[in-house]
Coordinates of C-alpha atoms and ligand atoms in Angstrom, one line a residue:
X1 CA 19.1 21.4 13.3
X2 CA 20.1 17.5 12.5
X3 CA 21.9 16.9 9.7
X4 CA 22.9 13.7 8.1
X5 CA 25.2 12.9 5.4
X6 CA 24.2 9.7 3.0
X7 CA 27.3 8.7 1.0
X8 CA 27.6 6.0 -1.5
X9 CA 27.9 5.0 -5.2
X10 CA 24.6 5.3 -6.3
X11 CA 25.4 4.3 -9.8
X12 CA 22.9 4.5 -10.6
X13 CA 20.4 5.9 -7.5
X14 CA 17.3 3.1 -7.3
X15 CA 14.4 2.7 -5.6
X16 CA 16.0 1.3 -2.5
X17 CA 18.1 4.8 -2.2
X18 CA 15.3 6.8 -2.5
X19 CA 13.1 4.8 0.2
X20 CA 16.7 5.6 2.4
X21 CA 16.3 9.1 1.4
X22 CA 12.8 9.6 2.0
X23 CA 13.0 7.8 5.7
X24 CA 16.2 9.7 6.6
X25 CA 14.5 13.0 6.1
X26 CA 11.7 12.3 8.7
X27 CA 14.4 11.5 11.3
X28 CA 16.4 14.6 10.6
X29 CA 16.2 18.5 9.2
X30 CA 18.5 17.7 6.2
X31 CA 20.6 15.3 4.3
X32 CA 23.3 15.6 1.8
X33 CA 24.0 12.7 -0.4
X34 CA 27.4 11.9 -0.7
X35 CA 28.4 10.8 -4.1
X36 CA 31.5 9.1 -4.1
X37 CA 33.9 9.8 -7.0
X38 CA 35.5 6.5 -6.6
X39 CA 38.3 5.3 -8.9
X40 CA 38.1 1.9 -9.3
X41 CA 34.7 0.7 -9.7
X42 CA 33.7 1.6 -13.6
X43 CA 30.5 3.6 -13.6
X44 CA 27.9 4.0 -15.8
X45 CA 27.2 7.2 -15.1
X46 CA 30.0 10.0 -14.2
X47 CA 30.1 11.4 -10.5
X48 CA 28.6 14.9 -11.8
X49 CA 26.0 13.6 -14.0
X50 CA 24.5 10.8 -11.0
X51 CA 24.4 14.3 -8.9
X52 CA 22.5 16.3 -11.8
X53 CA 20.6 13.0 -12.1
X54 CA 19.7 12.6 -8.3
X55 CA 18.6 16.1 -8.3
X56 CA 16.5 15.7 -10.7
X57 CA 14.6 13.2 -9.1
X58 CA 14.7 14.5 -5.5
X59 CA 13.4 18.4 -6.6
X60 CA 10.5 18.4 -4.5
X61 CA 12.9 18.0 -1.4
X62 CA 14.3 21.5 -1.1
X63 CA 15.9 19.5 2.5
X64 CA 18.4 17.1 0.6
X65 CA 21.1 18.8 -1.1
X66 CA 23.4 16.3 -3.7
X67 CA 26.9 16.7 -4.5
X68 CA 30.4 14.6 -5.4
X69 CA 32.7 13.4 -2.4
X70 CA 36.3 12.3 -2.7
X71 CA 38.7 11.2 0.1
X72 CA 37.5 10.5 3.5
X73 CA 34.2 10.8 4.3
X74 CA 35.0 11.8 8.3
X75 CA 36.5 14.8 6.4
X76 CA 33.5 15.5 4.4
X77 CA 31.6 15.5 7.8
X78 CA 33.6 17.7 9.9
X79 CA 33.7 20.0 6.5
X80 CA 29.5 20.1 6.7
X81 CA 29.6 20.1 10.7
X82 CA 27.8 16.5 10.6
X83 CA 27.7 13.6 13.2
X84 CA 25.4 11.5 11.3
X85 CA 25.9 9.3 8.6
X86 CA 22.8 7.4 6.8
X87 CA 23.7 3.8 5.5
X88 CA 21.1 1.1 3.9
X89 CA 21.1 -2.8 5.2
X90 CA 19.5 -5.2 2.4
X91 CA 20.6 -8.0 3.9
X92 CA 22.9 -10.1 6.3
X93 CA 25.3 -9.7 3.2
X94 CA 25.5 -6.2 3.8
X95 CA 26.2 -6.2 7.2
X96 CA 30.3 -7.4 7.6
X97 CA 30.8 -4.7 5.4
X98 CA 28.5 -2.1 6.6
X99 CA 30.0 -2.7 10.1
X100 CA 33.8 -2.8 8.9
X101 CA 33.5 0.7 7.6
X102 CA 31.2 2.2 10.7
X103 CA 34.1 0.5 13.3
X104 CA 36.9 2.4 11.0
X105 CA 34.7 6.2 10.6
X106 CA 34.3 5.7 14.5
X107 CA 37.9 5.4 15.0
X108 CA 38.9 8.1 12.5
X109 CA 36.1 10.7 14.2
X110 CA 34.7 9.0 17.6
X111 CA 31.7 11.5 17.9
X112 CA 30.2 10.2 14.3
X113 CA 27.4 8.5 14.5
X114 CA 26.0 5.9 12.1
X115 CA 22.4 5.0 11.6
X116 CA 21.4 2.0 9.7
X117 CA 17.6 2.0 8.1
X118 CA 17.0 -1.5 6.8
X119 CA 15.6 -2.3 3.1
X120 CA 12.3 -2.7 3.3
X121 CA 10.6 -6.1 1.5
X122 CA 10.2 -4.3 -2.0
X123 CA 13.8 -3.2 -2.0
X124 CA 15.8 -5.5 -0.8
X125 CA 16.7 -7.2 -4.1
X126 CA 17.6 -4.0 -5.7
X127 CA 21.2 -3.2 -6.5
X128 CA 22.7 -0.8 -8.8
X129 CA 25.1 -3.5 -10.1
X130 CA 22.3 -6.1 -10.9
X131 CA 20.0 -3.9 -12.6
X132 CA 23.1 -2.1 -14.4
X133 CA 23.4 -5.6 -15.6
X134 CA 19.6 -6.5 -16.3
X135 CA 19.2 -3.1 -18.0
X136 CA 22.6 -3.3 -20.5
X137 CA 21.3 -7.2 -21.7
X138 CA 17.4 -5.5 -22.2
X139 CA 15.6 -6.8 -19.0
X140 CA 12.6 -4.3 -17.5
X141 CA 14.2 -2.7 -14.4
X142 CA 11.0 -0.3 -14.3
X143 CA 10.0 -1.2 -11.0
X144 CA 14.1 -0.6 -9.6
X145 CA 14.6 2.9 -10.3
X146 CA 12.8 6.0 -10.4
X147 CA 11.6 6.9 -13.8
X148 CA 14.1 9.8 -14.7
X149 CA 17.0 7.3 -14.4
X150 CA 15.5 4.7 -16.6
X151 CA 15.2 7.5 -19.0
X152 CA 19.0 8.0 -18.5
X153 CA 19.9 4.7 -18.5
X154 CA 18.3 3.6 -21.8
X155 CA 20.0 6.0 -23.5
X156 CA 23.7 5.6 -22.2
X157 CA 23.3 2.0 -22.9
X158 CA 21.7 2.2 -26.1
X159 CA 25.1 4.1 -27.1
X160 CA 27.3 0.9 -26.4
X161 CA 24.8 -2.2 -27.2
Ligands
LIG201 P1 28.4 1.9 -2.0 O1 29.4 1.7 -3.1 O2 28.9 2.8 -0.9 O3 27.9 0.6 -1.4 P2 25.8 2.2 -3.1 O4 25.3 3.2 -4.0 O5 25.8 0.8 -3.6 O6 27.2 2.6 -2.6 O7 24.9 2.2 -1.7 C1 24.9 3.3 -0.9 C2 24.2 2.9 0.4 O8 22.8 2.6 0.1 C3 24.8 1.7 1.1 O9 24.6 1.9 2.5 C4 23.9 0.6 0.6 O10 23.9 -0.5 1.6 C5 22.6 1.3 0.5 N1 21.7 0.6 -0.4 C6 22.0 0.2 -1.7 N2 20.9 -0.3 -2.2 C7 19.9 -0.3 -1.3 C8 18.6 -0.8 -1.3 N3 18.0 -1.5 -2.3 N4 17.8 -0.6 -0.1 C9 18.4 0.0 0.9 N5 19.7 0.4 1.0 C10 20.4 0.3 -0.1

């Protein structure tokens, strides 16, 4: 059975990360997401309530399993018995990045494996920090991220505007 780990931020998870999702899970049998309980960033949404929030939106996918991460991810993957990691390219802005952290986990655990699925033309633009900020000054993000999260979204924000 393949399994796949795809670890990230998603604060919050858009329509980009669920194409990633939905792509990943042809390729293999099952994929936890990863979220990472970072410290420094500030999130909109805390690392427990993006899982309870991801979950909601990925029920009918009894294959992806959602849950918080903290520390190194090589660790999280020799914890699940995973050599695969899922990661999204938008763009050639991505990639320096992208490539910085597949060169470390490679070092850290040689027999990982990362595979890269590329935005496709809908989602490319989509960020979670640009429509965090389109959503807080009242712009329409309807078309970024599933509708359960604008749901969330409008009312988190509605709290601090
Ligand atoms: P991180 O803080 O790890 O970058 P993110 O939640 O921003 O966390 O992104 C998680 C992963 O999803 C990264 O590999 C990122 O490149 C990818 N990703 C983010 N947005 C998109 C998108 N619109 N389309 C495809 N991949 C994306």
């Amino acid at each position: 059975m393949k399994t796949a780990v795809y670890p990230g931020s998603f604060d919050p998870f858009t329509n980009g990360h669920l194409d990633i999702v939905e792509r990943s899970i042809r390729v293999v049998d099952s994929l936890t997401i990863a979220v990472l309980k970072n410290t420094s960033k500030k999130s909109l949404f805390s690392p427990e309530e993006r899982v309870e929030i991801i979950q909601e939106v990925l029920k009918d996918y009894p294959q992806v399993k959602v849950q918080t991460f903290e520390g190194l991810l090589v660790d999280f993957c020799r914890a699940h018995n995973t050599r695969i990691v899922i990661r999204g390219l938008r763009a050639v802005s991505d990639f320096d990045y992208e490539h910085a952290i597949f060169l470390m986990n490679r070092k850290l655990l040689p027999d990982l494996e990362t595979m890269f699925l590329m935005a496709g033309s809908d989602n490319s633009f989509i960020s979670s920090t640009i429509v965090k900020e389109v959503a807080y000054f009242g712009g329409n993000i309807a078309d970024q991220v599933p509708a359960i999260v604008l749901e969330r979204m409008k009312k988190v924000i509605s709290k601090h505007v």
